[in-house]
Amino acid sequence: GRNYPNHASKTTTINLVGLESGSEMRIMDVCGRVVKKELIPVKAQLITIDISGINAGSYIYQILDKSGSILSVHNMNVVN
């Protein structure tokens, strides 16, 4: 799902639909280093992620299923 707002400073919300138990969200910098990851609660429709500890810049976030397969990839911009 897409995140909003997408010039976020403290939190961002990701819209999710139909994920199974054990799904995960990863935020990576432009070099591919994981800077944050979170398990997604079962049957979550929306998750709000605290990004206040992430430096300003462009990032990629992935939604993965429990086997580690990538379900979606999106860009995210963090501002201070």
PDB file of N, CA and C in Angstrom:
ATOM      1  N   GLY A   1       0.786  -1.185   0.000  1.00  0.00           N
ATOM      2  CA  GLY A   1       0.000   0.000   0.000  1.00  0.00           C
ATOM      3  C   GLY A   1       0.837   1.262   0.000  1.00  0.00           C
ATOM      4  N   ARG A   2       0.225   2.332  -0.351  1.00  0.00           N
ATOM      5  CA  ARG A   2       0.886   3.640  -0.383  1.00  0.00           C
ATOM      6  C   ARG A   2       0.891   4.280   1.009  1.00  0.00           C
ATOM      7  N   ASN A   3       1.925   5.073   1.256  1.00  0.00           N
ATOM      8  CA  ASN A   3       2.000   5.780   2.537  1.00  0.00           C
ATOM      9  C   ASN A   3       1.551   7.227   2.385  1.00  0.00           C
ATOM     10  N   TYR A   4       1.111   7.797   3.488  1.00  0.00           N
ATOM     11  CA  TYR A   4       0.738   9.218   3.510  1.00  0.00           C
ATOM     12  C   TYR A   4       0.967   9.748   4.907  1.00  0.00           C
ATOM     13  N   PRO A   5       1.359  10.986   5.088  1.00  0.00           N
ATOM     14  CA  PRO A   5       1.820  11.859   4.011  1.00  0.00           C
ATOM     15  C   PRO A   5       3.139  11.342   3.447  1.00  0.00           C
ATOM     16  N   ASN A   6       3.442  11.704   2.208  1.00  0.00           N
ATOM     17  CA  ASN A   6       4.698  11.248   1.612  1.00  0.00           C
ATOM     18  C   ASN A   6       5.691  12.387   1.454  1.00  0.00           C
ATOM     19  N   HIS A   7       5.804  13.148   2.405  1.00  0.00           N
ATOM     20  CA  HIS A   7       6.921  13.976   2.831  1.00  0.00           C
ATOM     21  C   HIS A   7       6.659  14.040   4.318  1.00  0.00           C
ATOM     22  N   ALA A   8       7.032  12.975   4.995  1.00  0.00           N
ATOM     23  CA  ALA A   8       6.676  12.791   6.398  1.00  0.00           C
ATOM     24  C   ALA A   8       7.849  13.136   7.302  1.00  0.00           C
ATOM     25  N   SER A   9       7.535  13.550   8.537  1.00  0.00           N
ATOM     26  CA  SER A   9       8.597  13.900   9.477  1.00  0.00           C
ATOM     27  C   SER A   9       8.557  13.075  10.760  1.00  0.00           C
ATOM     28  N   LYS A  10       7.388  12.792  11.285  1.00  0.00           N
ATOM     29  CA  LYS A  10       7.293  12.061  12.549  1.00  0.00           C
ATOM     30  C   LYS A  10       6.672  10.678  12.374  1.00  0.00           C
ATOM     31  N   THR A  11       5.577  10.614  11.637  1.00  0.00           N
ATOM     32  CA  THR A  11       4.920   9.334  11.373  1.00  0.00           C
ATOM     33  C   THR A  11       4.427   9.316   9.931  1.00  0.00           C
ATOM     34  N   THR A  12       4.235   8.113   9.437  1.00  0.00           N
ATOM     35  CA  THR A  12       3.592   7.930   8.141  1.00  0.00           C
ATOM     36  C   THR A  12       2.643   6.749   8.277  1.00  0.00           C
ATOM     37  N   THR A  13       1.571   6.779   7.539  1.00  0.00           N
ATOM     38  CA  THR A  13       0.566   5.726   7.592  1.00  0.00           C
ATOM     39  C   THR A  13       0.553   4.984   6.268  1.00  0.00           C
ATOM     40  N   ILE A  14       0.510   3.659   6.345  1.00  0.00           N
ATOM     41  CA  ILE A  14       0.482   2.825   5.150  1.00  0.00           C
ATOM     42  C   ILE A  14      -0.858   2.104   5.096  1.00  0.00           C
ATOM     43  N   ASN A  15      -1.518   2.216   3.946  1.00  0.00           N
ATOM     44  CA  ASN A  15      -2.798   1.570   3.714  1.00  0.00           C
ATOM     45  C   ASN A  15      -2.539   0.132   3.259  1.00  0.00           C
ATOM     46  N   LEU A  16      -3.108  -0.834   3.964  1.00  0.00           N
ATOM     47  CA  LEU A  16      -2.888  -2.253   3.680  1.00  0.00           C
ATOM     48  C   LEU A  16      -4.213  -2.954   3.436  1.00  0.00           C
ATOM     49  N   VAL A  17      -4.172  -3.995   2.631  1.00  0.00           N
ATOM     50  CA  VAL A  17      -5.378  -4.782   2.401  1.00  0.00           C
ATOM     51  C   VAL A  17      -4.987  -6.253   2.275  1.00  0.00           C
ATOM     52  N   GLY A  18      -5.665  -7.115   3.033  1.00  0.00           N
ATOM     53  CA  GLY A  18      -5.572  -8.556   2.843  1.00  0.00           C
ATOM     54  C   GLY A  18      -4.230  -9.200   3.093  1.00  0.00           C
ATOM     55  N   LEU A  19      -3.464  -8.706   4.045  1.00  0.00           N
ATOM     56  CA  LEU A  19      -2.189  -9.353   4.337  1.00  0.00           C
ATOM     57  C   LEU A  19      -2.384 -10.499   5.314  1.00  0.00           C
ATOM     58  N   GLU A  20      -1.539 -11.495   5.189  1.00  0.00           N
ATOM     59  CA  GLU A  20      -1.626 -12.641   6.081  1.00  0.00           C
ATOM     60  C   GLU A  20      -0.780 -12.423   7.326  1.00  0.00           C
ATOM     61  N   SER A  21      -0.984 -13.268   8.297  1.00  0.00           N
ATOM     62  CA  SER A  21      -0.213 -13.232   9.532  1.00  0.00           C
ATOM     63  C   SER A  21       1.270 -13.388   9.218  1.00  0.00           C
ATOM     64  N   GLY A  22       2.118 -12.630   9.904  1.00  0.00           N
ATOM     65  CA  GLY A  22       3.562 -12.735   9.718  1.00  0.00           C
ATOM     66  C   GLY A  22       4.121 -11.814   8.658  1.00  0.00           C
ATOM     67  N   SER A  23       3.303 -10.948   8.074  1.00  0.00           N
ATOM     68  CA  SER A  23       3.796  -9.999   7.071  1.00  0.00           C
ATOM     69  C   SER A  23       4.673  -8.955   7.753  1.00  0.00           C
ATOM     70  N   GLU A  24       5.572  -8.357   6.979  1.00  0.00           N
ATOM     71  CA  GLU A  24       6.548  -7.428   7.537  1.00  0.00           C
ATOM     72  C   GLU A  24       6.702  -6.227   6.615  1.00  0.00           C
ATOM     73  N   MET A  25       7.044  -5.075   7.206  1.00  0.00           N
ATOM     74  CA  MET A  25       7.346  -3.856   6.478  1.00  0.00           C
ATOM     75  C   MET A  25       8.802  -3.517   6.759  1.00  0.00           C
ATOM     76  N   ARG A  26       9.564  -3.207   5.698  1.00  0.00           N
ATOM     77  CA  ARG A  26      10.965  -2.796   5.850  1.00  0.00           C
ATOM     78  C   ARG A  26      11.177  -1.464   5.162  1.00  0.00           C
ATOM     79  N   ILE A  27      11.890  -0.562   5.850  1.00  0.00           N
ATOM     80  CA  ILE A  27      12.294   0.709   5.253  1.00  0.00           C
ATOM     81  C   ILE A  27      13.798   0.616   5.015  1.00  0.00           C
ATOM     82  N   MET A  28      14.211   0.931   3.771  1.00  0.00           N
ATOM     83  CA  MET A  28      15.623   0.852   3.407  1.00  0.00           C
ATOM     84  C   MET A  28      16.111   2.171   2.834  1.00  0.00           C
ATOM     85  N   ASP A  29      17.385   2.472   3.096  1.00  0.00           N
ATOM     86  CA  ASP A  29      17.972   3.670   2.501  1.00  0.00           C
ATOM     87  C   ASP A  29      18.330   3.384   1.048  1.00  0.00           C
ATOM     88  N   VAL A  30      18.863   4.378   0.345  1.00  0.00           N
ATOM     89  CA  VAL A  30      19.149   4.219  -1.085  1.00  0.00           C
ATOM     90  C   VAL A  30      20.263   3.214  -1.361  1.00  0.00           C
ATOM     91  N   CYS A  31      21.026   2.850  -0.338  1.00  0.00           N
ATOM     92  CA  CYS A  31      22.075   1.827  -0.492  1.00  0.00           C
ATOM     93  C   CYS A  31      21.553   0.422  -0.190  1.00  0.00           C
ATOM     94  N   GLY A  32      20.280   0.315   0.183  1.00  0.00           N
ATOM     95  CA  GLY A  32      19.693  -0.993   0.462  1.00  0.00           C
ATOM     96  C   GLY A  32      19.805  -1.451   1.905  1.00  0.00           C
ATOM     97  N   ARG A  33      20.334  -0.599   2.781  1.00  0.00           N
ATOM     98  CA  ARG A  33      20.437  -0.960   4.207  1.00  0.00           C
ATOM     99  C   ARG A  33      19.077  -0.793   4.879  1.00  0.00           C
ATOM    100  N   VAL A  34      18.675  -1.792   5.643  1.00  0.00           N
ATOM    101  CA  VAL A  34      17.411  -1.722   6.369  1.00  0.00           C
ATOM    102  C   VAL A  34      17.586  -0.781   7.554  1.00  0.00           C
ATOM    103  N   VAL A  35      16.775   0.284   7.606  1.00  0.00           N
ATOM    104  CA  VAL A  35      16.856   1.250   8.697  1.00  0.00           C
ATOM    105  C   VAL A  35      15.728   1.055   9.706  1.00  0.00           C
ATOM    106  N   LYS A  36      14.680   0.327   9.299  1.00  0.00           N
ATOM    107  CA  LYS A  36      13.578   0.031  10.215  1.00  0.00           C
ATOM    108  C   LYS A  36      12.787  -1.130   9.653  1.00  0.00           C
ATOM    109  N   LYS A  37      12.332  -2.007  10.539  1.00  0.00           N
ATOM    110  CA  LYS A  37      11.398  -3.044  10.115  1.00  0.00           C
ATOM    111  C   LYS A  37      10.396  -3.289  11.220  1.00  0.00           C
ATOM    112  N   GLU A  38       9.202  -3.665  10.806  1.00  0.00           N
ATOM    113  CA  GLU A  38       8.100  -3.866  11.740  1.00  0.00           C
ATOM    114  C   GLU A  38       7.211  -4.986  11.260  1.00  0.00           C
ATOM    115  N   LEU A  39       6.785  -5.827  12.193  1.00  0.00           N
ATOM    116  CA  LEU A  39       5.768  -6.818  11.858  1.00  0.00           C
ATOM    117  C   LEU A  39       4.433  -6.123  11.705  1.00  0.00           C
ATOM    118  N   ILE A  40       3.649  -6.575  10.770  1.00  0.00           N
ATOM    119  CA  ILE A  40       2.337  -5.988  10.523  1.00  0.00           C
ATOM    120  C   ILE A  40       1.299  -6.802  11.282  1.00  0.00           C
ATOM    121  N   PRO A  41       0.500  -6.155  12.122  1.00  0.00           N
ATOM    122  CA  PRO A  41      -0.523  -6.882  12.877  1.00  0.00           C
ATOM    123  C   PRO A  41      -1.497  -7.620  11.956  1.00  0.00           C
ATOM    124  N   VAL A  42      -1.975  -8.753  12.415  1.00  0.00           N
ATOM    125  CA  VAL A  42      -2.917  -9.568  11.646  1.00  0.00           C
ATOM    126  C   VAL A  42      -4.151  -8.749  11.282  1.00  0.00           C
ATOM    127  N   LYS A  43      -4.566  -8.836  10.039  1.00  0.00           N
ATOM    128  CA  LYS A  43      -5.762  -8.172   9.505  1.00  0.00           C
ATOM    129  C   LYS A  43      -5.721  -6.646   9.624  1.00  0.00           C
ATOM    130  N   ALA A  44      -4.534  -6.075   9.694  1.00  0.00           N
ATOM    131  CA  ALA A  44      -4.418  -4.612   9.770  1.00  0.00           C
ATOM    132  C   ALA A  44      -4.840  -3.992   8.442  1.00  0.00           C
ATOM    133  N   GLN A  45      -5.626  -2.947   8.500  1.00  0.00           N
ATOM    134  CA  GLN A  45      -6.015  -2.189   7.303  1.00  0.00           C
ATOM    135  C   GLN A  45      -5.095  -0.991   7.102  1.00  0.00           C
ATOM    136  N   LEU A  46      -4.622  -0.430   8.220  1.00  0.00           N
ATOM    137  CA  LEU A  46      -3.696   0.708   8.228  1.00  0.00           C
ATOM    138  C   LEU A  46      -2.659   0.465   9.304  1.00  0.00           C
ATOM    139  N   ILE A  47      -1.424   0.865   9.039  1.00  0.00           N
ATOM    140  CA  ILE A  47      -0.424   0.888  10.111  1.00  0.00           C
ATOM    141  C   ILE A  47       0.223   2.266  10.095  1.00  0.00           C
ATOM    142  N   THR A  48       0.501   2.775  11.279  1.00  0.00           N
ATOM    143  CA  THR A  48       1.201   4.049  11.423  1.00  0.00           C
ATOM    144  C   THR A  48       2.598   3.742  11.945  1.00  0.00           C
ATOM    145  N   ILE A  49       3.594   4.215  11.224  1.00  0.00           N
ATOM    146  CA  ILE A  49       4.992   3.931  11.520  1.00  0.00           C
ATOM    147  C   ILE A  49       5.657   5.177  12.079  1.00  0.00           C
ATOM    148  N   ASP A  50       6.354   5.028  13.203  1.00  0.00           N
ATOM    149  CA  ASP A  50       7.138   6.120  13.784  1.00  0.00           C
ATOM    150  C   ASP A  50       8.437   6.226  12.999  1.00  0.00           C
ATOM    151  N   ILE A  51       8.626   7.329  12.293  1.00  0.00           N
ATOM    152  CA  ILE A  51       9.847   7.528  11.511  1.00  0.00           C
ATOM    153  C   ILE A  51      10.676   8.690  12.064  1.00  0.00           C
ATOM    154  N   SER A  52      10.373   9.117  13.283  1.00  0.00           N
ATOM    155  CA  SER A  52      11.061  10.276  13.866  1.00  0.00           C
ATOM    156  C   SER A  52      12.557  10.031  14.055  1.00  0.00           C
ATOM    157  N   GLY A  53      12.989   8.779  14.162  1.00  0.00           N
ATOM    158  CA  GLY A  53      14.406   8.469  14.343  1.00  0.00           C
ATOM    159  C   GLY A  53      15.157   8.240  13.048  1.00  0.00           C
ATOM    160  N   ILE A  54      14.499   8.447  11.913  1.00  0.00           N
ATOM    161  CA  ILE A  54      15.134   8.230  10.608  1.00  0.00           C
ATOM    162  C   ILE A  54      15.583   9.578  10.051  1.00  0.00           C
ATOM    163  N   ASN A  55      16.803   9.634   9.545  1.00  0.00           N
ATOM    164  CA  ASN A  55      17.334  10.875   8.971  1.00  0.00           C
ATOM    165  C   ASN A  55      16.546  11.292   7.736  1.00  0.00           C
ATOM    166  N   ALA A  56      16.540  12.589   7.460  1.00  0.00           N
ATOM    167  CA  ALA A  56      15.870  13.102   6.264  1.00  0.00           C
ATOM    168  C   ALA A  56      16.494  12.481   5.020  1.00  0.00           C
ATOM    169  N   GLY A  57      15.651  12.187   4.032  1.00  0.00           N
ATOM    170  CA  GLY A  57      16.142  11.626   2.779  1.00  0.00           C
ATOM    171  C   GLY A  57      15.089  10.794   2.089  1.00  0.00           C
ATOM    172  N   SER A  58      15.505  10.163   1.002  1.00  0.00           N
ATOM    173  CA  SER A  58      14.618   9.290   0.234  1.00  0.00           C
ATOM    174  C   SER A  58      14.852   7.849   0.653  1.00  0.00           C
ATOM    175  N   TYR A  59      13.763   7.116   0.788  1.00  0.00           N
ATOM    176  CA  TYR A  59      13.810   5.728   1.233  1.00  0.00           C
ATOM    177  C   TYR A  59      12.879   4.885   0.382  1.00  0.00           C
ATOM    178  N   ILE A  60      13.074   3.592   0.452  1.00  0.00           N
ATOM    179  CA  ILE A  60      12.193   2.618  -0.182  1.00  0.00           C
ATOM    180  C   ILE A  60      11.608   1.778   0.931  1.00  0.00           C
ATOM    181  N   TYR A  61      10.324   1.494   0.858  1.00  0.00           N
ATOM    182  CA  TYR A  61       9.773   0.538   1.812  1.00  0.00           C
ATOM    183  C   TYR A  61       9.143  -0.622   1.064  1.00  0.00           C
ATOM    184  N   GLN A  62       9.268  -1.785   1.672  1.00  0.00           N
ATOM    185  CA  GLN A  62       8.750  -3.024   1.104  1.00  0.00           C
ATOM    186  C   GLN A  62       7.752  -3.635   2.063  1.00  0.00           C
ATOM    187  N   ILE A  63       6.754  -4.282   1.503  1.00  0.00           N
ATOM    188  CA  ILE A  63       5.844  -5.121   2.272  1.00  0.00           C
ATOM    189  C   ILE A  63       6.152  -6.556   1.855  1.00  0.00           C
ATOM    190  N   LEU A  64       6.451  -7.413   2.825  1.00  0.00           N
ATOM    191  CA  LEU A  64       6.815  -8.798   2.557  1.00  0.00           C
ATOM    192  C   LEU A  64       5.833  -9.748   3.221  1.00  0.00           C
ATOM    193  N   ASP A  65       5.615 -10.906   2.594  1.00  0.00           N
ATOM    194  CA  ASP A  65       4.776 -11.917   3.239  1.00  0.00           C
ATOM    195  C   ASP A  65       5.626 -12.729   4.208  1.00  0.00           C
ATOM    196  N   LYS A  66       5.017 -13.690   4.898  1.00  0.00           N
ATOM    197  CA  LYS A  66       5.735 -14.418   5.948  1.00  0.00           C
ATOM    198  C   LYS A  66       6.879 -15.273   5.415  1.00  0.00           C
ATOM    199  N   SER A  67       6.875 -15.587   4.112  1.00  0.00           N
ATOM    200  CA  SER A  67       7.974 -16.365   3.541  1.00  0.00           C
ATOM    201  C   SER A  67       9.108 -15.460   3.052  1.00  0.00           C
ATOM    202  N   GLY A  68       8.916 -14.138   3.150  1.00  0.00           N
ATOM    203  CA  GLY A  68       9.948 -13.193   2.733  1.00  0.00           C
ATOM    204  C   GLY A  68       9.806 -12.707   1.302  1.00  0.00           C
ATOM    205  N   SER A  69       8.764 -13.142   0.605  1.00  0.00           N
ATOM    206  CA  SER A  69       8.526 -12.668  -0.761  1.00  0.00           C
ATOM    207  C   SER A  69       8.016 -11.226  -0.720  1.00  0.00           C
ATOM    208  N   ILE A  70       8.531 -10.396  -1.608  1.00  0.00           N
ATOM    209  CA  ILE A  70       8.142  -8.990  -1.663  1.00  0.00           C
ATOM    210  C   ILE A  70       6.783  -8.861  -2.340  1.00  0.00           C
ATOM    211  N   LEU A  71       5.837  -8.251  -1.637  1.00  0.00           N
ATOM    212  CA  LEU A  71       4.494  -8.035  -2.169  1.00  0.00           C
ATOM    213  C   LEU A  71       4.368  -6.676  -2.849  1.00  0.00           C
ATOM    214  N   SER A  72       5.049  -5.663  -2.308  1.00  0.00           N
ATOM    215  CA  SER A  72       5.015  -4.333  -2.917  1.00  0.00           C
ATOM    216  C   SER A  72       6.232  -3.527  -2.491  1.00  0.00           C
ATOM    217  N   VAL A  73       6.589  -2.564  -3.328  1.00  0.00           N
ATOM    218  CA  VAL A  73       7.728  -1.678  -3.088  1.00  0.00           C
ATOM    219  C   VAL A  73       7.276  -0.255  -3.428  1.00  0.00           C
ATOM    220  N   HIS A  74       7.591   0.694  -2.543  1.00  0.00           N
ATOM    221  CA  HIS A  74       7.189   2.089  -2.764  1.00  0.00           C
ATOM    222  C   HIS A  74       8.292   3.020  -2.258  1.00  0.00           C
ATOM    223  N   ASN A  75       8.277   4.241  -2.752  1.00  0.00           N
ATOM    224  CA  ASN A  75       9.203   5.287  -2.303  1.00  0.00           C
ATOM    225  C   ASN A  75       8.579   6.064  -1.153  1.00  0.00           C
ATOM    226  N   MET A  76       9.450   6.597  -0.304  1.00  0.00           N
ATOM    227  CA  MET A  76       9.010   7.429   0.807  1.00  0.00           C
ATOM    228  C   MET A  76      10.055   8.498   1.050  1.00  0.00           C
ATOM    229  N   ASN A  77       9.603   9.713   1.330  1.00  0.00           N
ATOM    230  CA  ASN A  77      10.508  10.823   1.633  1.00  0.00           C
ATOM    231  C   ASN A  77      10.327  11.251   3.074  1.00  0.00           C
ATOM    232  N   VAL A  78      11.450  11.353   3.783  1.00  0.00           N
ATOM    233  CA  VAL A  78      11.434  11.772   5.181  1.00  0.00           C
ATOM    234  C   VAL A  78      12.057  13.160   5.248  1.00  0.00           C
ATOM    235  N   VAL A  79      11.367  14.076   5.911  1.00  0.00           N
ATOM    236  CA  VAL A  79      11.859  15.445   6.106  1.00  0.00           C
ATOM    237  C   VAL A  79      11.938  15.729   7.592  1.00  0.00           C
ATOM    238  N   ASN A  80      12.783  16.663   7.961  1.00  0.00           N
ATOM    239  CA  ASN A  80      12.886  17.066   9.376  1.00  0.00           C
ATOM    240  C   ASN A  80      12.251  18.395   9.608  1.00  0.00           C
TER     241      ASN A  80
END
